[in-house]
PDB file of C-alpha atoms in Angstrom:
ATOM      1  CA  MET A   1       0.000   0.000   0.000  1.00  0.00           C
ATOM      2  CA  ARG A   2       2.826   2.400   0.853  1.00  0.00           C
ATOM      3  CA  ASN A   3       4.359   1.883  -2.608  1.00  0.00           C
ATOM      4  CA  ARG A   4       0.982   2.495  -4.248  1.00  0.00           C
ATOM      5  CA  LEU A   5       0.687   5.804  -2.421  1.00  0.00           C
ATOM      6  CA  LYS A   6       4.236   6.670  -3.439  1.00  0.00           C
ATOM      7  CA  TYR A   7       3.388   6.124  -7.102  1.00  0.00           C
ATOM      8  CA  LEU A   8       0.163   8.104  -6.709  1.00  0.00           C
ATOM      9  CA  TYR A   9       1.960  11.061  -5.173  1.00  0.00           C
ATOM     10  CA  TRP A  10       4.734  11.072  -7.751  1.00  0.00           C
ATOM     11  CA  SER A  11       2.230  10.975 -10.602  1.00  0.00           C
ATOM     12  CA  GLU A  12       0.459  13.934  -8.981  1.00  0.00           C
ATOM     13  CA  HIS A  13       3.839  15.663  -8.703  1.00  0.00           C
ATOM     14  CA  ILE A  14       4.352  15.455 -12.463  1.00  0.00           C
ATOM     15  CA  ILE A  15       0.762  16.443 -13.202  1.00  0.00           C
ATOM     16  CA  GLY A  16       1.035  19.302 -10.705  1.00  0.00           C
ATOM     17  CA  ILE A  17       4.127  20.790 -12.342  1.00  0.00           C
ATOM     18  CA  ILE A  18       2.452  20.797 -15.759  1.00  0.00           C
ATOM     19  CA  TYR A  19      -0.924  21.991 -14.419  1.00  0.00           C
ATOM     20  CA  ASN A  20       0.615  24.810 -12.378  1.00  0.00           C
ATOM     21  CA  PHE A  21       2.728  25.998 -15.298  1.00  0.00           C
ATOM     22  CA  LEU A  22      -0.278  26.138 -17.627  1.00  0.00           C
ATOM     23  CA  ASN A  23      -2.263  28.065 -15.028  1.00  0.00           C
ATOM     24  CA  SER A  24       0.601  30.522 -14.566  1.00  0.00           C
ATOM     25  CA  VAL A  25       0.461  31.271 -18.287  1.00  0.00           C
ATOM     26  CA  ARG A  26      -3.322  31.614 -18.105  1.00  0.00           C
ATOM     27  CA  PHE A  27      -3.069  34.088 -15.224  1.00  0.00           C
ATOM     28  CA  ILE A  28      -0.654  36.271 -17.191  1.00  0.00           C
ATOM     29  CA  TYR A  29      -3.010  36.633 -20.139  1.00  0.00           C
ATOM     30  CA  LYS A  30      -6.297  36.789 -18.218  1.00  0.00           C
ATOM     31  CA  SER A  31      -5.301  38.560 -14.991  1.00  0.00           C
ATOM     32  CA  LYS A  32      -7.783  41.431 -15.354  1.00  0.00           C
ATOM     33  CA  GLN A  33     -10.606  39.158 -16.463  1.00  0.00           C
ATOM     34  CA  LEU A  34      -9.992  36.897 -13.461  1.00  0.00           C
ATOM     35  CA  GLY A  35      -9.848  39.851 -11.079  1.00  0.00           C
ATOM     36  CA  LEU A  36      -6.246  39.174 -10.033  1.00  0.00           C
ATOM     37  CA  PRO A  37      -5.326  42.896  -9.638  1.00  0.00           C
ATOM     38  CA  LEU A  38      -7.504  42.888  -6.491  1.00  0.00           C
ATOM     39  CA  LEU A  39      -4.960  40.612  -4.860  1.00  0.00           C
ATOM     40  CA  LYS A  40      -2.303  43.346  -4.849  1.00  0.00           C
ATOM     41  CA  GLN A  41      -4.065  44.836  -1.806  1.00  0.00           C
ATOM     42  CA  ASN A  42      -2.693  41.921   0.210  1.00  0.00           C
ATOM     43  CA  MET A  43       0.862  43.213  -0.051  1.00  0.00           C
ATOM     44  CA  ASP A  44       0.474  44.938   3.331  1.00  0.00           C
ATOM     45  CA  PHE A  45       0.282  41.451   4.913  1.00  0.00           C
ATOM     46  CA  LYS A  46       3.625  40.431   3.440  1.00  0.00           C
ATOM     47  CA  GLY A  47       6.151  40.013   6.254  1.00  0.00           C
ATOM     48  CA  SER A  48       3.810  41.570   8.827  1.00  0.00           C
ATOM     49  CA  LEU A  49       4.458  38.719  11.303  1.00  0.00           C
ATOM     50  CA  LYS A  50       8.180  38.366  10.674  1.00  0.00           C
ATOM     51  CA  GLY A  51       9.765  36.703  13.682  1.00  0.00           C
ATOM     52  CA  LYS A  52       6.418  36.341  15.469  1.00  0.00           C
ATOM     53  CA  ARG A  53       3.966  33.505  15.993  1.00  0.00           C
ATOM     54  CA  CYS A  54       0.486  32.865  14.661  1.00  0.00           C
ATOM     55  CA  PHE A  55      -2.425  30.673  15.758  1.00  0.00           C
ATOM     56  CA  VAL A  56      -4.652  29.075  13.111  1.00  0.00           C
ATOM     57  CA  LEU A  57      -7.963  27.783  14.457  1.00  0.00           C
ATOM     58  CA  GLY A  58     -10.128  25.159  12.852  1.00  0.00           C
ATOM     59  CA  ASN A  59     -13.620  24.433  14.177  1.00  0.00           C
ATOM     60  CA  GLY A  60     -13.060  21.052  15.796  1.00  0.00           C
ATOM     61  CA  PRO A  61     -14.730  20.093  19.098  1.00  0.00           C
ATOM     62  CA  SER A  62     -11.416  20.068  20.979  1.00  0.00           C
ATOM     63  CA  LEU A  63     -11.581  23.874  21.039  1.00  0.00           C
ATOM     64  CA  ASN A  64     -14.062  23.576  23.880  1.00  0.00           C
ATOM     65  CA  LYS A  65     -11.412  21.953  26.081  1.00  0.00           C
ATOM     66  CA  HIS A  66      -9.368  25.147  26.300  1.00  0.00           C
ATOM     67  CA  ASP A  67      -9.627  28.664  27.680  1.00  0.00           C
ATOM     68  CA  LEU A  68      -9.122  30.522  24.397  1.00  0.00           C
ATOM     69  CA  SER A  69      -9.129  33.978  26.011  1.00  0.00           C
ATOM     70  CA  VAL A  70      -5.333  33.611  26.363  1.00  0.00           C
ATOM     71  CA  LEU A  71      -5.184  34.192  22.576  1.00  0.00           C
ATOM     72  CA  LYS A  72      -6.585  37.729  22.753  1.00  0.00           C
ATOM     73  CA  HIS A  73      -3.116  39.285  22.453  1.00  0.00           C
ATOM     74  CA  GLU A  74      -1.897  36.820  19.818  1.00  0.00           C
ATOM     75  CA  PHE A  75      -2.320  36.966  16.028  1.00  0.00           C
ATOM     76  CA  VAL A  76      -5.199  34.583  15.378  1.00  0.00           C
ATOM     77  CA  ILE A  77      -6.757  33.312  12.159  1.00  0.00           C
ATOM     78  CA  THR A  78     -10.247  31.786  12.359  1.00  0.00           C
ATOM     79  CA  CYS A  79     -12.388  30.328   9.601  1.00  0.00           C
ATOM     80  CA  ASN A  80     -15.828  29.627   8.186  1.00  0.00           C
ATOM     81  CA  THR A  81     -18.632  29.655  10.773  1.00  0.00           C
ATOM     82  CA  ALA A  82     -16.323  30.012  13.803  1.00  0.00           C
ATOM     83  CA  VAL A  83     -18.265  33.161  14.707  1.00  0.00           C
ATOM     84  CA  GLN A  84     -20.686  30.729  16.390  1.00  0.00           C
ATOM     85  CA  LEU A  85     -18.023  29.771  18.916  1.00  0.00           C
ATOM     86  CA  GLY A  86     -18.901  30.819  22.429  1.00  0.00           C
ATOM     87  CA  GLN A  87     -15.328  32.109  22.885  1.00  0.00           C
ATOM     88  CA  PHE A  88     -15.082  33.976  19.579  1.00  0.00           C
ATOM     89  CA  GLU A  89     -15.243  37.452  21.164  1.00  0.00           C
ATOM     90  CA  ALA A  90     -12.749  36.443  23.851  1.00  0.00           C
ATOM     91  CA  ILE A  91     -10.302  35.348  21.158  1.00  0.00           C
ATOM     92  CA  ASN A  92     -10.661  38.629  19.246  1.00  0.00           C
ATOM     93  CA  PRO A  93      -9.218  37.131  16.010  1.00  0.00           C
ATOM     94  CA  ASN A  94      -7.338  39.256  13.485  1.00  0.00           C
ATOM     95  CA  VAL A  95      -8.216  37.444  10.257  1.00  0.00           C
ATOM     96  CA  HIS A  96     -11.160  35.296   9.238  1.00  0.00           C
ATOM     97  CA  LEU A  97     -11.132  32.961   6.227  1.00  0.00           C
ATOM     98  CA  TRP A  98     -14.077  31.742   4.164  1.00  0.00           C
ATOM     99  CA  VAL A  99     -13.350  29.026   1.598  1.00  0.00           C
ATOM    100  CA  ASP A 100     -15.936  26.270   1.129  1.00  0.00           C
ATOM    101  CA  ASP A 101     -18.373  26.874  -1.737  1.00  0.00           C
ATOM    102  CA  CYS A 102     -21.279  25.588   0.367  1.00  0.00           C
ATOM    103  CA  PHE A 103     -21.102  28.724   2.541  1.00  0.00           C
ATOM    104  CA  PHE A 104     -21.672  31.167  -0.296  1.00  0.00           C
ATOM    105  CA  GLU A 105     -25.418  31.328  -0.142  1.00  0.00           C
ATOM    106  CA  GLU A 106     -27.930  33.559   1.608  1.00  0.00           C
ATOM    107  CA  THR A 107     -28.039  31.447   4.790  1.00  0.00           C
ATOM    108  CA  TYR A 108     -24.479  32.382   5.712  1.00  0.00           C
ATOM    109  CA  VAL A 109     -24.463  36.083   4.830  1.00  0.00           C
ATOM    110  CA  LYS A 110     -25.432  36.959   8.410  1.00  0.00           C
ATOM    111  CA  TYR A 111     -22.420  35.055   9.734  1.00  0.00           C
ATOM    112  CA  MET A 112     -20.097  36.794   7.282  1.00  0.00           C
ATOM    113  CA  LYS A 113     -21.292  40.186   8.496  1.00  0.00           C
ATOM    114  CA  MET A 114     -21.401  39.114  12.153  1.00  0.00           C
ATOM    115  CA  VAL A 115     -17.614  38.814  12.522  1.00  0.00           C
ATOM    116  CA  LYS A 116     -17.313  42.609  12.603  1.00  0.00           C
ATOM    117  CA  GLU A 117     -19.673  42.815  15.576  1.00  0.00           C
ATOM    118  CA  LYS A 118     -17.598  40.362  17.590  1.00  0.00           C
ATOM    119  CA  SER A 119     -14.079  41.385  16.547  1.00  0.00           C
ATOM    120  CA  LYS A 120     -13.825  45.064  15.654  1.00  0.00           C
ATOM    121  CA  ASP A 121     -10.631  45.138  13.586  1.00  0.00           C
ATOM    122  CA  ILE A 122     -10.965  41.740  11.913  1.00  0.00           C
ATOM    123  CA  ILE A 123     -10.276  41.360   8.185  1.00  0.00           C
ATOM    124  CA  SER A 124     -12.184  38.698   6.254  1.00  0.00           C
ATOM    125  CA  PHE A 125     -10.638  36.872   3.292  1.00  0.00           C
ATOM    126  CA  PHE A 126     -12.830  35.384   0.561  1.00  0.00           C
ATOM    127  CA  PRO A 127     -12.033  33.358  -2.573  1.00  0.00           C
ATOM    128  CA  LEU A 128     -11.653  35.660  -5.543  1.00  0.00           C
ATOM    129  CA  ARG A 129     -14.170  33.622  -7.523  1.00  0.00           C
ATOM    130  CA  GLN A 130     -16.838  34.567  -4.939  1.00  0.00           C
ATOM    131  CA  ARG A 131     -16.386  38.346  -5.314  1.00  0.00           C
ATOM    132  CA  ASN A 132     -19.711  38.779  -7.134  1.00  0.00           C
ATOM    133  CA  PHE A 133     -21.515  37.071  -4.255  1.00  0.00           C
ATOM    134  CA  ILE A 134     -19.715  39.295  -1.737  1.00  0.00           C
ATOM    135  CA  GLN A 135     -20.477  42.471  -3.654  1.00  0.00           C
ATOM    136  CA  ASN A 136     -24.081  41.585  -4.511  1.00  0.00           C
ATOM    137  CA  ASN A 137     -24.860  40.961  -0.842  1.00  0.00           C
ATOM    138  CA  GLY A 138     -23.159  44.147   0.330  1.00  0.00           C
ATOM    139  CA  ILE A 139     -20.731  42.210   2.518  1.00  0.00           C
ATOM    140  CA  ASP A 140     -17.753  44.276   1.371  1.00  0.00           C
ATOM    141  CA  ARG A 141     -19.564  47.445   2.433  1.00  0.00           C
ATOM    142  CA  GLU A 142     -20.027  46.266   6.019  1.00  0.00           C
ATOM    143  CA  ILE A 143     -16.795  44.438   6.849  1.00  0.00           C
ATOM    144  CA  SER A 144     -13.118  44.749   5.917  1.00  0.00           C
ATOM    145  CA  THR A 145     -12.768  42.472   2.914  1.00  0.00           C
ATOM    146  CA  ARG A 146      -9.837  40.938   1.059  1.00  0.00           C
ATOM    147  CA  TYR A 147      -9.620  38.246  -1.593  1.00  0.00           C
ATOM    148  CA  PHE A 148      -7.276  35.367  -2.359  1.00  0.00           C
ATOM    149  CA  ASN A 149      -6.951  33.064  -5.328  1.00  0.00           C
ATOM    150  CA  TYR A 150      -6.222  29.343  -5.097  1.00  0.00           C
ATOM    151  CA  LYS A 151      -5.588  27.074  -8.033  1.00  0.00           C
ATOM    152  CA  TYR A 152      -2.212  25.355  -7.851  1.00  0.00           C
ATOM    153  CA  ILE A 153      -1.696  21.684  -6.999  1.00  0.00           C
ATOM    154  CA  PHE A 154       0.383  21.022  -3.852  1.00  0.00           C
ATOM    155  CA  TYR A 155       2.927  18.236  -4.338  1.00  0.00           C
ATOM    156  CA  GLU A 156       6.155  16.784  -2.910  1.00  0.00           C
ATOM    157  CA  ASN A 157       9.034  19.327  -2.752  1.00  0.00           C
ATOM    158  CA  TYR A 158       6.736  22.181  -3.766  1.00  0.00           C
ATOM    159  CA  LYS A 159       8.861  25.327  -4.109  1.00  0.00           C
ATOM    160  CA  ARG A 160       6.502  28.141  -5.102  1.00  0.00           C
ATOM    161  CA  PRO A 161       6.058  30.876  -2.460  1.00  0.00           C
ATOM    162  CA  MET A 162       2.726  31.231  -0.675  1.00  0.00           C
ATOM    163  CA  ASP A 163       1.980  34.589  -2.255  1.00  0.00           C
ATOM    164  CA  PHE A 164      -1.439  36.076  -1.473  1.00  0.00           C
ATOM    165  CA  THR A 165      -0.866  38.803  -4.061  1.00  0.00           C
ATOM    166  CA  LYS A 166      -0.899  36.120  -6.755  1.00  0.00           C
ATOM    167  CA  THR A 167      -2.131  32.518  -6.607  1.00  0.00           C
ATOM    168  CA  ILE A 168      -1.630  29.844  -3.961  1.00  0.00           C
ATOM    169  CA  ILE A 169      -2.289  26.125  -3.635  1.00  0.00           C
ATOM    170  CA  GLN A 170      -5.670  24.432  -3.534  1.00  0.00           C
ATOM    171  CA  GLY A 171      -6.138  23.014  -0.042  1.00  0.00           C
ATOM    172  CA  PHE A 172      -8.431  20.263   1.251  1.00  0.00           C
ATOM    173  CA  SER A 173      -9.224  22.172   4.441  1.00  0.00           C
ATOM    174  CA  VAL A 174      -9.727  25.855   5.211  1.00  0.00           C
ATOM    175  CA  VAL A 175      -6.963  25.483   7.811  1.00  0.00           C
ATOM    176  CA  GLU A 176      -4.461  25.001   4.989  1.00  0.00           C
ATOM    177  CA  PHE A 177      -5.195  28.501   3.737  1.00  0.00           C
ATOM    178  CA  GLY A 178      -4.574  29.795   7.238  1.00  0.00           C
ATOM    179  CA  ILE A 179      -1.160  28.117   7.228  1.00  0.00           C
ATOM    180  CA  ALA A 180      -0.427  29.609   3.807  1.00  0.00           C
ATOM    181  CA  LEU A 181      -1.358  33.096   5.005  1.00  0.00           C
ATOM    182  CA  ALA A 182       0.819  32.755   8.117  1.00  0.00           C
ATOM    183  CA  ILE A 183       3.730  31.755   5.872  1.00  0.00           C
ATOM    184  CA  PHE A 184       3.053  34.756   3.603  1.00  0.00           C
ATOM    185  CA  MET A 185       3.198  36.961   6.702  1.00  0.00           C
ATOM    186  CA  GLU A 186       6.541  35.288   7.532  1.00  0.00           C
ATOM    187  CA  ALA A 187       5.502  33.980  10.948  1.00  0.00           C
ATOM    188  CA  SER A 188       8.325  32.044  12.591  1.00  0.00           C
ATOM    189  CA  GLU A 189       5.954  29.764  14.515  1.00  0.00           C
ATOM    190  CA  ILE A 190       2.518  28.489  13.502  1.00  0.00           C
ATOM    191  CA  TYR A 191       0.226  26.711  15.954  1.00  0.00           C
ATOM    192  CA  LEU A 192      -2.857  24.763  14.827  1.00  0.00           C
ATOM    193  CA  LEU A 193      -5.805  24.469  17.175  1.00  0.00           C
ATOM    194  CA  GLY A 194      -9.182  22.794  16.655  1.00  0.00           C
ATOM    195  CA  CYS A 195      -7.853  20.885  13.638  1.00  0.00           C
ATOM    196  CA  ASP A 196      -9.151  17.575  14.933  1.00  0.00           C
ATOM    197  CA  CYS A 197      -9.428  15.816  11.564  1.00  0.00           C
ATOM    198  CA  THR A 198     -12.352  13.795  12.890  1.00  0.00           C
ATOM    199  CA  GLY A 199     -14.243  14.177   9.633  1.00  0.00           C
ATOM    200  CA  ALA A 200     -14.059  10.434   8.981  1.00  0.00           C
ATOM    201  CA  ILE A 201     -15.733   9.730  12.317  1.00  0.00           C
ATOM    202  CA  SER A 202     -18.478  12.267  11.702  1.00  0.00           C
ATOM    203  CA  HIS A 203     -18.993  10.915   8.172  1.00  0.00           C
ATOM    204  CA  ILE A 204     -19.575   7.400   9.490  1.00  0.00           C
ATOM    205  CA  LYS A 205     -22.063   8.735  12.029  1.00  0.00           C
ATOM    206  CA  TYR A 206     -23.808  10.771   9.323  1.00  0.00           C
ATOM    207  CA  MET A 207     -24.167   7.707   7.130  1.00  0.00           C
ATOM    208  CA  GLU A 208     -25.346   5.467   9.974  1.00  0.00           C
ATOM    209  CA  ASN A 209     -27.998   7.582  11.644  1.00  0.00           C
ATOM    210  CA  GLY A 210     -27.706  11.220  10.610  1.00  0.00           C
ATOM    211  CA  GLY A 211     -25.701  12.142  13.710  1.00  0.00           C
ATOM    212  CA  GLY A 212     -22.050  12.957  14.027  1.00  0.00           C
ATOM    213  CA  HIS A 213     -22.114  16.720  14.576  1.00  0.00           C
ATOM    214  CA  ALA A 214     -20.413  16.438  17.944  1.00  0.00           C
ATOM    215  CA  TYR A 215     -17.373  14.950  16.202  1.00  0.00           C
ATOM    216  CA  ALA A 216     -17.118  17.693  13.595  1.00  0.00           C
ATOM    217  CA  TYR A 217     -17.691  21.082  15.223  1.00  0.00           C
ATOM    218  CA  ALA A 218     -17.118  22.928  18.475  1.00  0.00           C
ATOM    219  CA  TYR A 219     -20.618  24.420  18.310  1.00  0.00           C
ATOM    220  CA  LYS A 220     -24.169  23.474  17.416  1.00  0.00           C
ATOM    221  CA  PHE A 221     -26.254  24.726  14.533  1.00  0.00           C
ATOM    222  CA  SER A 222     -29.923  24.751  13.630  1.00  0.00           C
ATOM    223  CA  ASP A 223     -31.861  21.602  12.703  1.00  0.00           C
ATOM    224  CA  ALA A 224     -32.310  22.934   9.164  1.00  0.00           C
ATOM    225  CA  GLU A 225     -28.581  23.481   8.729  1.00  0.00           C
ATOM    226  CA  ALA A 226     -27.806  20.102  10.300  1.00  0.00           C
ATOM    227  CA  LYS A 227     -30.152  18.392   7.846  1.00  0.00           C
ATOM    228  CA  LYS A 228     -28.516  20.196   4.949  1.00  0.00           C
ATOM    229  CA  ARG A 229     -25.023  19.182   6.034  1.00  0.00           C
ATOM    230  CA  ILE A 230     -26.081  15.582   6.476  1.00  0.00           C
ATOM    231  CA  GLN A 231     -27.468  15.533   2.949  1.00  0.00           C
ATOM    232  CA  THR A 232     -24.235  17.060   1.646  1.00  0.00           C
ATOM    233  CA  GLN A 233     -22.313  14.230   3.292  1.00  0.00           C
ATOM    234  CA  ILE A 234     -24.589  11.613   1.746  1.00  0.00           C
ATOM    235  CA  ASP A 235     -24.453  13.194  -1.716  1.00  0.00           C
ATOM    236  CA  ARG A 236     -20.660  13.196  -1.728  1.00  0.00           C
ATOM    237  CA  GLY A 237     -20.432   9.430  -1.451  1.00  0.00           C
ATOM    238  CA  ASN A 238     -17.779   7.411   0.343  1.00  0.00           C
ATOM    239  CA  GLU A 239     -15.219   7.254  -2.456  1.00  0.00           C
ATOM    240  CA  ASP A 240     -15.051  11.024  -2.927  1.00  0.00           C
ATOM    241  CA  PHE A 241     -15.105  11.733   0.800  1.00  0.00           C
ATOM    242  CA  TYR A 242     -12.335   9.332   1.810  1.00  0.00           C
ATOM    243  CA  TYR A 243     -10.116  10.306  -1.106  1.00  0.00           C
ATOM    244  CA  ASN A 244     -10.284  13.891   0.147  1.00  0.00           C
ATOM    245  CA  GLN A 245      -9.475  12.669   3.666  1.00  0.00           C
ATOM    246  CA  LEU A 246      -6.395  10.880   2.306  1.00  0.00           C
ATOM    247  CA  LYS A 247      -5.299  14.048   0.512  1.00  0.00           C
ATOM    248  CA  LEU A 248      -5.892  16.135   3.628  1.00  0.00           C
ATOM    249  CA  PHE A 249      -3.441  14.100   5.722  1.00  0.00           C
ATOM    250  CA  HIS A 250      -1.002  14.038   2.822  1.00  0.00           C
ATOM    251  CA  HIS A 251      -1.169  17.821   2.624  1.00  0.00           C
ATOM    252  CA  TYR A 252      -0.492  18.227   6.337  1.00  0.00           C
ATOM    253  CA  ARG A 253       2.697  16.220   5.876  1.00  0.00           C
ATOM    254  CA  LEU A 254       3.610  18.446   2.925  1.00  0.00           C
ATOM    255  CA  TRP A 255       2.984  21.561   5.038  1.00  0.00           C
ATOM    256  CA  LEU A 256       5.377  20.309   7.693  1.00  0.00           C
ATOM    257  CA  ASP A 257       8.036  19.641   5.057  1.00  0.00           C
ATOM    258  CA  TYR A 258       7.428  23.030   3.407  1.00  0.00           C
ATOM    259  CA  CYS A 259       7.791  24.839   6.749  1.00  0.00           C
ATOM    260  CA  GLN A 260      10.857  22.918   7.900  1.00  0.00           C
ATOM    261  CA  LYS A 261      12.713  23.812   4.699  1.00  0.00           C
ATOM    262  CA  ARG A 262      12.029  27.484   5.484  1.00  0.00           C
ATOM    263  CA  ASP A 263      12.905  27.334   9.189  1.00  0.00           C
ATOM    264  CA  ILE A 264       9.274  27.812  10.210  1.00  0.00           C
ATOM    265  CA  LYS A 265       8.082  25.846  13.229  1.00  0.00           C
ATOM    266  CA  LEU A 266       4.697  24.225  12.683  1.00  0.00           C
ATOM    267  CA  TYR A 267       2.919  22.690  15.674  1.00  0.00           C
ATOM    268  CA  ASN A 268      -0.414  20.968  16.253  1.00  0.00           C
ATOM    269  CA  CYS A 269      -2.183  21.756  19.545  1.00  0.00           C
ATOM    270  CA  SER A 270      -5.431  20.080  18.524  1.00  0.00           C
ATOM    271  CA  GLY A 271      -7.202  17.048  19.865  1.00  0.00           C
ATOM    272  CA  GLY A 272      -8.410  14.452  17.409  1.00  0.00           C
ATOM    273  CA  ILE A 273      -6.255  12.259  15.190  1.00  0.00           C
ATOM    274  CA  LEU A 274      -3.852  14.569  13.316  1.00  0.00           C
ATOM    275  CA  ARG A 275      -0.358  13.071  13.778  1.00  0.00           C
ATOM    276  CA  GLU A 276       1.428  14.334  10.655  1.00  0.00           C
ATOM    277  CA  ILE A 277       2.475  17.511  12.498  1.00  0.00           C
ATOM    278  CA  PRO A 278       4.351  17.505  15.858  1.00  0.00           C
ATOM    279  CA  HIS A 279       1.979  17.889  18.784  1.00  0.00           C
ATOM    280  CA  VAL A 280       2.427  20.316  21.684  1.00  0.00           C
ATOM    281  CA  CYS A 281       0.112  20.830  24.648  1.00  0.00           C
ATOM    282  CA  PHE A 282      -1.806  24.088  24.353  1.00  0.00           C
ATOM    283  CA  GLU A 283      -1.715  24.663  28.118  1.00  0.00           C
ATOM    284  CA  GLU A 284       2.081  24.455  28.104  1.00  0.00           C
ATOM    285  CA  ILE A 285       2.515  27.352  25.675  1.00  0.00           C
ATOM    286  CA  ASN A 286       3.835  30.519  27.306  1.00  0.00           C
ATOM    287  CA  PHE A 287       1.323  33.369  26.877  1.00  0.00           C
ATOM    288  CA  ASN A 288       3.007  35.855  29.229  1.00  0.00           C
TER     289      ASN A 288
END
């Protein structure tokens, strides 16, 4: 099995090099049409955390095991519907990321606007391809908004910079984009929290009896939203879901390798099953 994975990853390496090159050419000739000039606004983030540390928070249930108020003076990146976290205001995050296509519908507009109420100076990043949705719903008029573009394939020994003024890799989790942004800001240490990677457990529970939410998120959501997410899980099918899980763990290993080659320390403080990144105890981190 290990050899099969090795061959799979090397074939993706070759495909990735070709695919990324072709997309680079495409971006040169269609930059205005794609809206890429908007990304130049992100230059003020470049190097803004040089020599400092950054905390990237997923939405896993292990978040509820910690007093997150100790993060209020740290640089924190949150994501997706984390605004529903009971400790969101106490964290006072600096950046919020939205990635998954399923969130770009009317149901979630209120959450996108809500981040400003709970964290005054927060800046929200959205995929460039969703700019029409953001503008049509007036989100960019109510909160500080930036865009990022993801398209490249991440593979072994990837050497391109994580440049938010251009194009970055396509991740399998919103947390990956948080890591990429921290690297762009030249953070020397990156800590992951709430990245439990218990999606496989929740998927099994979804398929068995429609449950599983407790394994996936640190907060509850409405019955209507729960039903919708369950149906999304069912529609994806096992083959698609577990392939993405495989790629997620592969990517975390690639992130560790990418960071180590650039003298960036990447740590996992989460609960759950993520073992591809060295684990440290959150309570043992010095916040003084």
